[in-house]
Tab-separated table of N, CA, C and O in Angstrom:
chain	number	residue	atom	x	y	z
A	24	MET	N	0.818	-1.191	0.000
A	24	MET	CA	0.000	0.000	0.000
A	24	MET	C	0.864	1.259	0.000
A	24	MET	O	0.531	2.240	0.624
A	25	THR	N	1.938	1.256	-0.680
A	25	THR	CA	2.806	2.416	-0.672
A	25	THR	C	2.382	3.468	-1.682
A	25	THR	O	2.697	4.633	-1.522
A	26	ASN	N	1.662	3.098	-2.708
A	26	ASN	CA	1.252	4.050	-3.739
A	26	ASN	C	-0.168	4.528	-3.477
A	26	ASN	O	-1.096	4.177	-4.187
A	27	THR	N	-0.355	5.337	-2.439
A	27	THR	CA	-1.675	5.853	-2.128
A	27	THR	C	-1.651	7.369	-2.160
A	27	THR	O	-0.630	7.999	-1.930
A	28	THR	N	-2.787	7.949	-2.485
A	28	THR	CA	-2.957	9.388	-2.416
A	28	THR	C	-4.136	9.670	-1.515
A	28	THR	O	-5.044	8.845	-1.392
A	29	HIS	N	-4.135	10.818	-0.874
A	29	HIS	CA	-5.245	11.152	0.006
A	29	HIS	C	-6.456	11.538	-0.836
A	29	HIS	O	-6.384	12.474	-1.631
A	30	PRO	N	-7.567	10.817	-0.675
A	30	PRO	CA	-8.738	11.088	-1.513
A	30	PRO	C	-9.525	12.290	-1.020
A	30	PRO	O	-9.587	12.567	0.166
A	31	ALA	N	-10.108	13.017	-1.932
A	31	ALA	CA	-11.086	14.027	-1.570
A	31	ALA	C	-12.370	13.285	-1.208
A	31	ALA	O	-12.565	12.143	-1.589
A	32	GLU	N	-13.224	13.921	-0.479
A	32	GLU	CA	-14.461	13.268	-0.056
A	32	GLU	C	-15.310	12.791	-1.229
A	32	GLU	O	-16.033	11.822	-1.115
A	33	ASP	N	-15.234	13.442	-2.374
A	33	ASP	CA	-16.068	13.050	-3.506
A	33	ASP	C	-15.611	11.735	-4.145
A	33	ASP	O	-16.323	11.177	-4.964
A	34	HIS	N	-14.444	11.204	-3.761
A	34	HIS	CA	-13.998	9.919	-4.269
A	34	HIS	C	-14.548	8.739	-3.468
A	34	HIS	O	-14.451	7.610	-3.913
A	35	LEU	N	-15.097	9.015	-2.299
A	35	LEU	CA	-15.637	7.940	-1.471
A	35	LEU	C	-16.974	7.474	-2.034
A	35	LEU	O	-17.819	8.292	-2.410
A	36	CYS	N	-17.168	6.159	-2.075
A	36	CYS	CA	-18.482	5.636	-2.451
A	36	CYS	C	-19.466	5.965	-1.321
A	36	CYS	O	-19.059	6.379	-0.227
A	37	ASP	N	-20.741	5.778	-1.569
A	37	ASP	CA	-21.751	6.092	-0.554
A	37	ASP	C	-21.533	5.303	0.730
A	37	ASP	O	-21.712	5.831	1.828
A	38	SER	N	-21.127	4.041	0.607
A	38	SER	CA	-20.916	3.211	1.793
A	38	SER	C	-19.735	3.709	2.615
A	38	SER	O	-19.807	3.774	3.844
A	39	CYS	N	-18.637	4.084	1.957
A	39	CYS	CA	-17.472	4.620	2.675
A	39	CYS	C	-17.801	5.971	3.312
A	39	CYS	O	-17.391	6.251	4.440
A	40	ALA	N	-18.532	6.803	2.598
A	40	ALA	CA	-18.895	8.116	3.138
A	40	ALA	C	-19.738	7.983	4.404
A	40	ALA	O	-19.713	8.865	5.259
A	41	GLY	N	-20.435	6.853	4.546
A	41	GLY	CA	-21.288	6.637	5.709
A	41	GLY	C	-20.587	6.066	6.929
A	41	GLY	O	-21.190	5.952	7.992
A	42	ILE	N	-19.306	5.726	6.824
A	42	ILE	CA	-18.580	5.170	7.962
A	42	ILE	C	-18.284	6.274	8.969
A	42	ILE	O	-17.766	7.335	8.619
A	43	GLN	N	-18.623	6.015	10.224
A	43	GLN	CA	-18.325	6.970	11.291
A	43	GLN	C	-16.847	6.848	11.640
A	43	GLN	O	-16.375	5.800	12.050
A	44	ARG	N	-16.114	7.917	11.457
A	44	ARG	CA	-14.672	7.902	11.699
A	44	ARG	C	-14.357	8.222	13.150
A	44	ARG	O	-15.121	8.874	13.848
A	45	ASN	N	-13.173	7.776	13.556
A	45	ASN	CA	-12.626	8.097	14.867
A	45	ASN	C	-13.566	7.746	16.018
A	45	ASN	O	-13.692	8.495	16.981
A	46	TRP	N	-14.224	6.602	15.913
A	46	TRP	CA	-15.076	6.128	17.007
A	46	TRP	C	-14.986	4.611	17.058
A	46	TRP	O	-15.394	3.924	16.124
A	47	ARG	N	-14.408	4.093	18.131
A	47	ARG	CA	-14.209	2.668	18.293
A	47	ARG	C	-15.538	1.920	18.262
A	47	ARG	O	-16.530	2.386	18.795
A	48	LYS	N	-15.567	0.809	17.622
A	48	LYS	CA	-16.714	-0.087	17.448
A	48	LYS	C	-17.710	0.388	16.402
A	48	LYS	O	-18.763	-0.208	16.229
A	49	ALA	N	-17.429	1.472	15.683
A	49	ALA	CA	-18.307	1.889	14.586
A	49	ALA	C	-18.190	0.846	13.473
A	49	ALA	O	-17.090	0.359	13.191
A	50	PRO	N	-19.295	0.482	12.837
A	50	PRO	CA	-19.230	-0.540	11.789
A	50	PRO	C	-18.624	-0.016	10.495
A	50	PRO	O	-18.691	1.182	10.205
A	51	GLY	N	-18.030	-0.906	9.734
A	51	GLY	CA	-17.546	-0.601	8.387
A	51	GLY	C	-18.674	-0.865	7.408
A	51	GLY	O	-19.828	-0.522	7.664
A	52	HIS	N	-18.360	-1.524	6.295
A	52	HIS	CA	-19.406	-1.964	5.363
A	52	HIS	C	-18.941	-3.222	4.650
A	52	HIS	O	-17.778	-3.611	4.731
A	53	ALA	N	-19.861	-3.868	3.935
A	53	ALA	CA	-19.629	-5.206	3.383
A	53	ALA	C	-18.550	-5.273	2.312
A	53	ALA	O	-17.962	-6.330	2.093
A	54	GLU	N	-18.248	-4.181	1.636
A	54	GLU	CA	-17.267	-4.218	0.551
A	54	GLU	C	-15.841	-3.880	1.003
A	54	GLU	O	-14.945	-3.753	0.179
A	55	LEU	N	-15.619	-3.763	2.306
A	55	LEU	CA	-14.271	-3.562	2.827
A	55	LEU	C	-13.591	-4.910	2.959
A	55	LEU	O	-14.083	-5.796	3.644
A	56	MET	N	-12.456	-5.048	2.293
A	56	MET	CA	-11.698	-6.296	2.335
A	56	MET	C	-10.458	-6.104	3.204
A	56	MET	O	-9.702	-5.154	3.001
A	57	GLN	N	-10.289	-7.009	4.156
A	57	GLN	CA	-9.165	-6.916	5.078
A	57	GLN	C	-7.856	-7.216	4.358
A	57	GLN	O	-7.763	-8.150	3.575
A	58	HIS	N	-6.841	-6.409	4.634
A	58	HIS	CA	-5.523	-6.576	4.024
A	58	HIS	C	-4.433	-6.672	5.081
A	58	HIS	O	-3.349	-6.124	4.897
A	59	GLY	N	-4.710	-7.332	6.179
A	59	GLY	CA	-3.697	-7.560	7.205
A	59	GLY	C	-3.863	-6.660	8.412
A	59	GLY	O	-4.669	-5.730	8.421
A	60	ASN	N	-3.095	-6.981	9.445
A	60	ASN	CA	-3.118	-6.168	10.654
A	60	ASN	C	-1.728	-6.112	11.259
A	60	ASN	O	-0.837	-6.859	10.876
A	61	ARG	N	-1.570	-5.201	12.194
A	61	ARG	CA	-0.292	-5.025	12.861
A	61	ARG	C	-0.541	-4.543	14.281
A	61	ARG	O	-1.597	-4.006	14.583
A	62	LYS	N	0.449	-4.721	15.132
A	62	LYS	CA	0.410	-4.209	16.502
A	62	LYS	C	1.220	-2.925	16.543
A	62	LYS	O	2.278	-2.821	15.920
A	63	GLU	N	0.712	-1.928	17.252
A	63	GLU	CA	1.428	-0.678	17.450
A	63	GLU	C	1.380	-0.318	18.924
A	63	GLU	O	0.392	-0.584	19.601
A	64	ASP	N	2.445	0.284	19.410
A	64	ASP	CA	2.502	0.722	20.797
A	64	ASP	C	1.883	2.098	20.928
A	64	ASP	O	2.131	2.991	20.127
A	65	ARG	N	1.054	2.250	21.941
A	65	ARG	CA	0.448	3.535	22.300
A	65	ARG	C	0.753	3.750	23.776
A	65	ARG	O	-0.009	3.335	24.637
A	66	GLY	N	1.876	4.377	24.038
A	66	GLY	CA	2.292	4.546	25.431
A	66	GLY	C	2.650	3.194	26.018
A	66	GLY	O	3.480	2.474	25.469
A	67	SER	N	1.999	2.839	27.105
A	67	SER	CA	2.265	1.544	27.740
A	67	SER	C	1.357	0.436	27.213
A	67	SER	O	1.441	-0.695	27.669
A	68	ASN	N	0.497	0.754	26.245
A	68	ASN	CA	-0.443	-0.219	25.687
A	68	ASN	C	-0.058	-0.605	24.266
A	68	ASN	O	0.571	0.161	23.549
A	69	SER	N	-0.496	-1.776	23.863
A	69	SER	CA	-0.340	-2.235	22.496
A	69	SER	C	-1.730	-2.324	21.871
A	69	SER	O	-2.665	-2.810	22.504
A	70	VAL	N	-1.891	-1.802	20.652
A	70	VAL	CA	-3.188	-1.830	19.976
A	70	VAL	C	-3.046	-2.562	18.647
A	70	VAL	O	-1.965	-2.658	18.086
A	71	THR	N	-4.166	-3.074	18.157
A	71	THR	CA	-4.201	-3.720	16.852
A	71	THR	C	-4.766	-2.741	15.834
A	71	THR	O	-5.816	-2.140	16.057
A	72	VAL	N	-4.053	-2.584	14.718
A	72	VAL	CA	-4.503	-1.740	13.610
A	72	VAL	C	-4.694	-2.662	12.406
A	72	VAL	O	-3.768	-3.355	12.001
A	73	THR	N	-5.900	-2.664	11.849
A	73	THR	CA	-6.224	-3.524	10.712
A	73	THR	C	-6.437	-2.663	9.476
A	73	THR	O	-7.148	-1.657	9.526
A	74	ARG	N	-5.825	-3.060	8.372
A	74	ARG	CA	-5.914	-2.328	7.100
A	74	ARG	C	-7.020	-2.947	6.254
A	74	ARG	O	-7.128	-4.162	6.132
A	75	TYR	N	-7.857	-2.099	5.673
A	75	TYR	CA	-8.945	-2.515	4.783
A	75	TYR	C	-8.873	-1.701	3.500
A	75	TYR	O	-8.414	-0.563	3.502
A	76	VAL	N	-9.388	-2.282	2.407
A	76	VAL	CA	-9.523	-1.568	1.137
A	76	VAL	C	-10.948	-1.798	0.636
A	76	VAL	O	-11.442	-2.930	0.618
A	77	CYS	N	-11.593	-0.723	0.215
A	77	CYS	CA	-12.945	-0.828	-0.331
A	77	CYS	C	-12.861	-1.348	-1.757
A	77	CYS	O	-12.151	-0.788	-2.598
A	78	GLU	N	-13.590	-2.417	-2.046
A	78	GLU	CA	-13.589	-2.994	-3.384
A	78	GLU	C	-14.313	-2.117	-4.399
A	78	GLU	O	-14.079	-2.235	-5.592
A	79	ARG	N	-15.186	-1.244	-3.938
A	79	ARG	CA	-15.943	-0.402	-4.876
A	79	ARG	C	-15.168	0.853	-5.272
A	79	ARG	O	-15.029	1.150	-6.446
A	80	CYS	N	-14.622	1.600	-4.296
A	80	CYS	CA	-14.008	2.890	-4.631
A	80	CYS	C	-12.494	2.930	-4.421
A	80	CYS	O	-11.855	3.924	-4.758
A	81	GLY	N	-11.910	1.862	-3.852
A	81	GLY	CA	-10.464	1.803	-3.684
A	81	GLY	C	-9.916	2.584	-2.506
A	81	GLY	O	-8.709	2.755	-2.381
A	82	THR	N	-10.784	3.053	-1.621
A	82	THR	CA	-10.325	3.793	-0.447
A	82	THR	C	-9.638	2.830	0.518
A	82	THR	O	-10.127	1.738	0.777
A	83	VAL	N	-8.490	3.270	1.044
A	83	VAL	CA	-7.730	2.481	2.013
A	83	VAL	C	-8.044	3.015	3.402
A	83	VAL	O	-7.950	4.220	3.662
A	84	TRP	N	-8.446	2.110	4.293
A	84	TRP	CA	-8.827	2.452	5.655
A	84	TRP	C	-7.944	1.711	6.647
A	84	TRP	O	-7.533	0.585	6.397
A	85	ASP	N	-7.701	2.322	7.792
A	85	ASP	CA	-7.154	1.638	8.952
A	85	ASP	C	-8.204	1.690	10.048
A	85	ASP	O	-8.880	2.713	10.223
A	86	TYR	N	-8.341	0.562	10.755
A	86	TYR	CA	-9.220	0.520	11.922
A	86	TYR	C	-8.352	0.241	13.136
A	86	TYR	O	-7.708	-0.813	13.218
A	87	GLU	N	-8.298	1.188	14.061
A	87	GLU	CA	-7.508	1.032	15.283
A	87	GLU	C	-8.419	0.603	16.423
A	87	GLU	O	-9.334	1.329	16.804
A	88	ASN	N	-8.158	-0.583	16.949
A	88	ASN	CA	-8.935	-1.102	18.066
A	88	ASN	C	-8.168	-0.819	19.354
A	88	ASN	O	-7.417	-1.646	19.841
A	89	ASN	N	-8.363	0.375	19.869
A	89	ASN	CA	-7.673	0.820	21.079
A	89	ASN	C	-8.686	0.896	22.212
A	89	ASN	O	-9.484	1.826	22.284
A	90	LYS	N	-8.649	-0.071	23.096
A	90	LYS	CA	-9.617	-0.151	24.192
A	90	LYS	C	-9.450	0.973	25.204
A	90	LYS	O	-10.338	1.223	25.998
A	91	GLN	N	-8.325	1.663	25.171
A	91	GLN	CA	-8.074	2.761	26.097
A	91	GLN	C	-8.541	4.111	25.550
A	91	GLN	O	-8.533	5.103	26.265
A	92	ASP	N	-8.920	4.171	24.274
A	92	ASP	CA	-9.292	5.439	23.650
A	92	ASP	C	-10.494	5.232	22.731
A	92	ASP	O	-10.367	4.734	21.615
A	93	GLN	N	-11.673	5.631	23.204
A	93	GLN	CA	-12.916	5.461	22.448
A	93	GLN	C	-12.899	6.254	21.142
A	93	GLN	O	-13.611	5.952	20.212
A	94	ARG	N	-12.068	7.278	21.036
A	94	ARG	CA	-12.048	8.141	19.857
A	94	ARG	C	-11.110	7.644	18.766
A	94	ARG	O	-10.744	8.389	17.870
A	95	LYS	N	-10.727	6.399	18.834
A	95	LYS	CA	-9.983	5.758	17.750
A	95	LYS	C	-10.978	4.920	16.974
A	95	LYS	O	-12.118	4.751	17.363
A	96	GLY	N	-10.581	4.363	15.899
A	96	GLY	CA	-11.485	3.556	15.079
A	96	GLY	C	-11.087	3.685	13.630
A	96	GLY	O	-9.920	3.498	13.280
A	97	TRP	N	-12.038	4.065	12.772
A	97	TRP	CA	-11.801	4.164	11.333
A	97	TRP	C	-11.111	5.467	10.958
A	97	TRP	O	-11.491	6.530	11.424
A	98	SER	N	-10.132	5.359	10.064
A	98	SER	CA	-9.489	6.545	9.489
A	98	SER	C	-9.102	6.245	8.041
A	98	SER	O	-8.666	5.138	7.726
A	99	VAL	N	-9.292	7.235	7.175
A	99	VAL	CA	-8.924	7.103	5.771
A	99	VAL	C	-7.425	7.293	5.653
A	99	VAL	O	-6.870	8.272	6.149
A	100	ILE	N	-6.761	6.345	4.977
A	100	ILE	CA	-5.323	6.405	4.772
A	100	ILE	C	-5.001	6.935	3.381
A	100	ILE	O	-4.052	7.667	3.188
A	101	GLY	N	-5.795	6.592	2.415
A	101	GLY	CA	-5.554	7.053	1.055
A	101	GLY	C	-6.443	6.307	0.077
A	101	GLY	O	-7.504	5.814	0.440
A	102	ARG	N	-5.968	6.207	-1.118
A	102	ARG	CA	-6.727	5.547	-2.178
A	102	ARG	C	-5.757	4.823	-3.085
A	102	ARG	O	-4.676	5.330	-3.370
A	103	ILE	N	-6.137	3.644	-3.522
A	103	ILE	CA	-5.253	2.869	-4.395
A	103	ILE	C	-5.209	3.521	-5.753
A	103	ILE	O	-6.159	4.007	-6.258
């Protein structure tokens, strides 16, 4: 996923535009395909970050499952 550009909002499909960002446990949508996960350190905690790509519009998402911070969750990384 090294060749990504930051998408403008008009590049998001309707399903991606409807994802609630930066909120843990917010749902994604059915056309998001998982592309692996990794562990990252957040202070004294370790969190899991999972990478997804939308099959319809090509938007690349990361989902951070940080149990210590409710304001983490979905974030747009770029576009394929």
